[in-house]
Short mmCIF file of C-alpha atoms in Angstrom, two decimals:
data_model
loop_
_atom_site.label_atom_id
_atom_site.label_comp_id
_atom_site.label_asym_id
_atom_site.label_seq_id
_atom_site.Cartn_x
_atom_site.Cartn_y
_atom_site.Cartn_z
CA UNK Q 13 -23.70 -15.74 -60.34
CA UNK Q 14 -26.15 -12.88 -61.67
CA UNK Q 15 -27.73 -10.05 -60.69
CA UNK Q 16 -30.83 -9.88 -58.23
CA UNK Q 17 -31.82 -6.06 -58.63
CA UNK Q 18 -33.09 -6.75 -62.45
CA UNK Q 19 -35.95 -8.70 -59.95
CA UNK Q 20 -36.72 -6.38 -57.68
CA UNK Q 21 -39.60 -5.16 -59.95
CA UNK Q 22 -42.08 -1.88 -58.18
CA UNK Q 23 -40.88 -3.36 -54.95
CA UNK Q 24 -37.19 -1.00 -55.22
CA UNK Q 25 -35.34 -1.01 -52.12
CA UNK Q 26 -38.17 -3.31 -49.96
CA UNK Q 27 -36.79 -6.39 -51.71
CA UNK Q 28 -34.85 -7.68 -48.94
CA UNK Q 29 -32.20 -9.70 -51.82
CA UNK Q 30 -28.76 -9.79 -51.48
CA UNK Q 31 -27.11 -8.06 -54.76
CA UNK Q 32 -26.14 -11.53 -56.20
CA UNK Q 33 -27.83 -14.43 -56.84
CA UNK Q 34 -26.78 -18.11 -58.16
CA UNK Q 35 -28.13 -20.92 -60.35
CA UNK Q 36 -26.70 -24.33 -61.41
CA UNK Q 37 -26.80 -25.61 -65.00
CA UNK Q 38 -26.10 -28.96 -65.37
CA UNK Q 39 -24.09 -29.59 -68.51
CA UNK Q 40 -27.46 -32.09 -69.95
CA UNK Q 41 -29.12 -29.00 -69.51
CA UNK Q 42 -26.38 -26.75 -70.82
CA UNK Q 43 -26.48 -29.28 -73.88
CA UNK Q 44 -30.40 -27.92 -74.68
CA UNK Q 45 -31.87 -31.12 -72.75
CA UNK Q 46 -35.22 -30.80 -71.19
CA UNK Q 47 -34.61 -30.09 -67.64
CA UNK Q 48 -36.57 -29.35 -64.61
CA UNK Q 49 -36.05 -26.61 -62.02
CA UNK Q 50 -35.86 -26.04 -58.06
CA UNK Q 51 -35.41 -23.56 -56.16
CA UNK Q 52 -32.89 -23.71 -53.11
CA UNK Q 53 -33.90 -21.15 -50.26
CA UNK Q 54 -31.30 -20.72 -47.64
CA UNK Q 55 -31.72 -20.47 -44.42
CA UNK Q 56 -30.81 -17.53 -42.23
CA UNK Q 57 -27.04 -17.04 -41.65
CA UNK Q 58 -26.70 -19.05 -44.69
CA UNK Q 59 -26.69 -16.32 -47.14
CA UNK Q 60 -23.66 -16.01 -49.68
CA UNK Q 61 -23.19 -13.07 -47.44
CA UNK Q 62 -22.77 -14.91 -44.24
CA UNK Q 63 -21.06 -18.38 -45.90
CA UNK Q 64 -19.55 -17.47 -49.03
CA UNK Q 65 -20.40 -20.00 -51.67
CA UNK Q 66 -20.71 -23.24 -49.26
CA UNK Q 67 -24.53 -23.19 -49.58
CA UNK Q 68 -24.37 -23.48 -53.24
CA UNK Q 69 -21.45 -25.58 -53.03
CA UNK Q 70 -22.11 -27.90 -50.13
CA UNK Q 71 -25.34 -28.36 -49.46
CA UNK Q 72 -26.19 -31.23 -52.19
CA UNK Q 73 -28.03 -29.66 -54.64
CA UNK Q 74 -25.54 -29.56 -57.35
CA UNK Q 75 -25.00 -33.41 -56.77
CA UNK Q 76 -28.80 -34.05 -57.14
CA UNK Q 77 -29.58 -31.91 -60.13
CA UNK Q 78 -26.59 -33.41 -62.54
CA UNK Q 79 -28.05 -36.39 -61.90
CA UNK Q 80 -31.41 -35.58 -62.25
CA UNK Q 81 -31.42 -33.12 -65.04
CA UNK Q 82 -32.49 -30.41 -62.97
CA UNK Q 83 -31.42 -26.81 -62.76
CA UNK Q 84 -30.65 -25.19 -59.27
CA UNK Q 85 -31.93 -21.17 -58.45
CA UNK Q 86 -29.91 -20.42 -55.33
CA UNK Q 87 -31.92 -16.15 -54.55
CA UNK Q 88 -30.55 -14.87 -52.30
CA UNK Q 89 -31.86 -12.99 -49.22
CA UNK Q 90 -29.63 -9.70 -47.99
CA UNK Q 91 -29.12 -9.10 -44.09
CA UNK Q 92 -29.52 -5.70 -43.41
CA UNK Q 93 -28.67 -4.78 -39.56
CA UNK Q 94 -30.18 -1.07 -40.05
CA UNK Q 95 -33.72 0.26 -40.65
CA UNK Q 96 -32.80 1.89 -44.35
CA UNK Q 97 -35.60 4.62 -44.30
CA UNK Q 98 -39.17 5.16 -45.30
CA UNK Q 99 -38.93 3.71 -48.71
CA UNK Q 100 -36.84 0.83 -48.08
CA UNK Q 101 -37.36 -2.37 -45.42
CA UNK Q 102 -38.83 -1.22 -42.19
CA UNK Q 103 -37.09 -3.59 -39.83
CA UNK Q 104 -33.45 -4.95 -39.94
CA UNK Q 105 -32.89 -8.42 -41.10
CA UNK Q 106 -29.53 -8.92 -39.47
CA UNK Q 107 -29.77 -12.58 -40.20
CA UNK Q 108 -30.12 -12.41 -43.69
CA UNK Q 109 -33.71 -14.72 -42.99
CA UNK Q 110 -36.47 -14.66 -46.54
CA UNK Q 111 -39.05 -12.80 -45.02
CA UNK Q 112 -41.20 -14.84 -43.35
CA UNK Q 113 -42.72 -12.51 -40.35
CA UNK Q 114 -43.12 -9.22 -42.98
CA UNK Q 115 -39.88 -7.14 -42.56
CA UNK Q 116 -40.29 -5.84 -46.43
CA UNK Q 117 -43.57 -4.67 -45.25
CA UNK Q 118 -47.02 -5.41 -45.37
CA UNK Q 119 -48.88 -8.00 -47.90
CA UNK Q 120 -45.02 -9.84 -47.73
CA UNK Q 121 -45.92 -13.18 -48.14
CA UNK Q 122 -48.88 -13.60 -50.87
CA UNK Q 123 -48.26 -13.56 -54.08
CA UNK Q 124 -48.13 -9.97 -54.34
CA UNK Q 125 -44.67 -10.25 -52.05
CA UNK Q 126 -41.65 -8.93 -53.11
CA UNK Q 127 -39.36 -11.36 -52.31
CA UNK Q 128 -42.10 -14.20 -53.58
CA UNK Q 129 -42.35 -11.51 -56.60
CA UNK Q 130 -38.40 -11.91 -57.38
CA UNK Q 131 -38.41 -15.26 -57.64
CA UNK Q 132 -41.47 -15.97 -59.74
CA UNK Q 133 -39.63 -13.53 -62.22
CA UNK Q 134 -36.35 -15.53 -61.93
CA UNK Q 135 -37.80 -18.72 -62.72
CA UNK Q 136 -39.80 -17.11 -65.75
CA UNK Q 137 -36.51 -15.87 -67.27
CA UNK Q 138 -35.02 -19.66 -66.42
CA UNK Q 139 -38.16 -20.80 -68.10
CA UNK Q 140 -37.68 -18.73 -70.95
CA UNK Q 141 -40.83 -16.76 -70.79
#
């Protein structure tokens, strides 16, 4: 487990992530091998939130990436059932759903996004950059 908000860069409370987060070291990887890295997106109502940890737990991943040498990122997207105000997410999200019809707001899925923002950050501190 770690902590999401460190990610939430300029976006503050428009993020739409849960406060906790996961990824999945294989012990190769642990070890100092070279490993590679994917990233697990859950679905809505799949959220640690919603499921506990039978996502990360059950849905495979771990399996494949020991034996593939491959590091897991499990973000995680927060359900919100209230709008939160002016300066956080405009719409609820009572699903816990990534944002995938702009409830963070507008310009939320280029680049620019902040939940694609997160991520990209997540994997560069994975990445060691």
């Amino acid at each position: 487990a770690f902590e999401q908000s460190a990610f939430a860069g300029a976006h503050g409370g428009r993020h739409g992530l849960a406060a906790v987060g996961y990824v999945y070291v294989p012990q190769a990887c642990a070890d100092g091998g070279r490993c590679r890295l994917h990233v697990a997106l859950h679905g809505c109502l799949q959220s640690a939130d919603a499921v506990g940890d039978a996502f990360v737990r059950h849905a495979g991943y771990t399996a494949w990436a020991e034996a593939n040498a491959s590091v897991v990122l499990y973000p995680q997207a927060a359900a919100v059932t209230t709008r939160l105000g002016p300066l956080a997410l405009p719409w609820p999200n009572p699903a816990g759903c990534w944002d995938w019809w702009g409830f963070t707001g507008p310009g939320y899925d280029p680049r620019s996004g902040a939940q694609i923002q997160a991520i990209a950050a997540m994997i560069e501190r994975l990445a060691g950059h």
